[in-house]
XYZ file of C-alpha atoms in Angstrom:
187
model
C -8.445 -31.630 -17.698
C -5.400 -29.992 -16.079
C -5.945 -28.220 -12.811
C -5.863 -24.409 -13.089
C -3.398 -22.795 -10.741
C -3.331 -19.167 -9.690
C 0.408 -18.476 -9.918
C 0.192 -15.230 -7.928
C -1.653 -16.991 -5.120
C 0.920 -19.815 -5.082
C 3.781 -17.309 -4.932
C 2.047 -15.591 -1.995
C 1.605 -18.929 -0.214
C 5.280 -19.698 -0.697
C 6.260 -16.243 0.570
C 4.141 -16.797 3.694
C 5.854 -20.150 4.230
C 9.258 -18.519 3.706
C 8.391 -15.829 6.272
C 7.512 -18.490 8.846
C 10.771 -20.338 8.180
C 12.766 -17.095 8.393
C 11.069 -16.273 11.703
C 12.096 -19.671 13.092
C 15.490 -20.214 11.479
C 16.711 -16.922 10.041
C 17.476 -16.196 6.422
C 20.392 -18.620 6.310
C 18.079 -21.362 7.563
C 15.468 -20.650 4.901
C 16.493 -23.185 2.287
C 14.327 -23.887 -0.738
C 13.769 -27.386 0.596
C 12.733 -26.076 4.029
C 10.352 -23.505 2.568
C 8.839 -26.111 0.240
C 8.321 -28.468 3.171
C 6.741 -25.664 5.244
C 4.304 -25.021 2.401
C 3.610 -28.741 1.964
C 5.222 -28.849 -1.466
C 8.237 -30.385 -3.118
C 11.315 -28.362 -3.959
C 10.575 -29.052 -7.627
C 7.181 -27.395 -7.319
C 8.707 -24.381 -5.567
C 11.322 -23.790 -8.282
C 8.500 -23.604 -10.794
C 7.603 -20.262 -9.135
C 11.027 -19.071 -7.962
C 14.244 -19.741 -9.845
C 16.385 -19.581 -6.720
C 16.511 -18.646 -3.057
C 17.415 -15.015 -3.773
C 14.302 -14.556 -5.900
C 12.163 -16.195 -3.207
C 13.683 -13.993 -0.499
C 13.164 -10.763 -2.455
C 9.555 -11.736 -3.148
C 9.035 -12.619 0.535
C 10.289 -9.212 1.639
C 8.120 -7.451 -0.960
C 5.071 -9.518 0.058
C 5.534 -8.701 3.750
C 5.883 -5.001 2.978
C 2.935 -5.069 0.564
C 0.667 -6.546 3.244
C 1.563 -3.609 5.506
C 0.946 -1.115 2.672
C -2.494 -2.594 2.030
C -3.339 -2.272 5.717
C -2.127 1.338 5.626
C -4.225 2.173 2.550
C -7.386 1.218 4.439
C -6.864 4.284 6.638
C -7.538 6.775 3.830
C -11.172 7.232 4.872
C -10.306 7.948 8.517
C -9.950 11.440 9.973
C -6.229 12.399 9.942
C -5.689 12.189 13.724
C -7.256 8.742 13.859
C -5.376 7.654 10.730
C -2.052 8.693 12.309
C -2.788 6.867 15.555
C -3.916 3.787 13.657
C -0.836 3.827 11.420
C 1.495 4.010 14.420
C -0.354 1.479 16.579
C -0.620 -0.992 13.708
C 3.131 -0.713 13.134
C 3.760 -2.322 16.520
C 4.235 -6.102 16.850
C 0.976 -6.618 18.749
C -0.479 -9.408 16.602
C 0.891 -12.595 15.136
C 0.909 -10.986 11.678
C 2.686 -7.777 12.703
C 5.176 -9.694 14.837
C 6.014 -11.913 11.872
C 6.433 -8.809 9.716
C 8.863 -7.299 12.240
C 10.899 -10.498 12.531
C 11.143 -10.821 8.750
C 12.038 -7.134 8.402
C 14.803 -7.413 10.984
C 16.160 -10.593 9.413
C 16.315 -8.821 6.078
C 17.903 -5.737 7.668
C 20.844 -7.896 8.689
C 21.026 -9.352 5.200
C 20.668 -5.916 3.577
C 23.954 -4.735 5.058
C 25.712 -6.772 2.379
C 22.989 -6.845 -0.298
C 22.278 -3.575 -2.089
C 19.063 -4.858 -3.707
C 17.509 -5.860 -0.383
C 18.745 -2.614 1.167
C 17.008 -0.640 -1.600
C 13.721 -2.490 -1.011
C 13.825 -1.770 2.702
C 14.912 1.834 2.238
C 12.033 2.463 -0.165
C 9.480 0.926 2.199
C 10.818 2.874 5.158
C 10.717 6.121 3.189
C 7.111 5.418 2.185
C 6.188 4.883 5.840
C 8.064 8.023 6.863
C 6.301 10.063 4.164
C 2.902 8.808 5.311
C 3.653 9.786 8.908
C 4.972 13.219 7.843
C 1.836 13.897 5.776
C -0.495 12.924 8.600
C 1.435 14.922 11.197
C 1.337 17.982 8.914
C -2.449 17.732 8.597
C -3.013 17.001 12.295
C -0.783 19.779 13.591
C 0.098 22.362 10.897
C 2.217 24.409 13.330
C 4.695 21.644 14.110
C 7.847 20.669 12.204
C 6.162 17.626 10.665
C 9.391 15.974 9.537
C 10.972 16.203 12.960
C 7.799 15.049 14.729
C 7.431 12.120 12.314
C 11.001 11.067 13.016
C 10.303 11.199 16.764
C 7.157 9.108 16.399
C 8.849 6.547 14.168
C 11.758 6.265 16.610
C 9.209 5.738 19.388
C 7.464 2.965 17.436
C 10.766 1.327 16.488
C 11.990 1.410 20.086
C 8.795 -0.072 21.482
C 8.776 -2.733 18.782
C 12.356 -3.815 19.429
C 11.735 -4.095 23.150
C 8.575 -6.112 22.463
C 10.452 -8.496 20.176
C 13.262 -8.964 22.683
C 10.988 -9.351 25.706
C 7.456 -10.272 24.598
C 6.434 -11.433 28.074
C 7.076 -7.961 29.489
C 6.078 -5.958 26.399
C 2.558 -7.251 25.864
C 0.220 -5.666 23.337
C -1.360 -3.536 26.061
C 2.021 -2.326 27.333
C 3.090 -1.443 23.785
C -0.135 0.485 23.250
C 0.244 2.273 26.567
C 3.850 3.270 25.814
C 2.859 4.593 22.405
C -0.084 6.468 23.902
C 2.277 8.103 26.396
C 4.611 9.100 23.561
C 1.744 10.532 21.561
C 0.562 12.601 24.524
C 3.960 14.301 24.702
C 3.238 16.151 21.450
């Protein structure tokens, strides 16, 4: 009897392998052969799920963003102030998973400058994040210009994250958290 395969699960596994290869070698270094090898598969098996590298890359970006969206959805039951703090803290590259997400996102940002489809994916995800921050700020502090405050907080997170990616020995998880806490207290 043929073995049943969950195609969605296999595509996710391949996207995770692609993300690891991108983190090590960049998008240009993420060949179908290299991704297949990272996943422990043959290139022939990989092309059963993805017709080409572009399709694999787009799925990898979507998968990375979807994992962040799922994590963000879990905050719905939290009080707004705690949900906002959690959303911002979890956006920092303080874990292996969030660091990988940042590296993949930045790799795709470089690629998106010449690829309108990838740029649209990233723009949509960023706007979703921005909207979530605006909504939470508006609930937490109705008297503030929520759009402006959200932009300040996102710029704070982005700045901390970039420094942490460039100098992880200096920008440890605790230093990132402390810097964000300081920025939040300036509200």
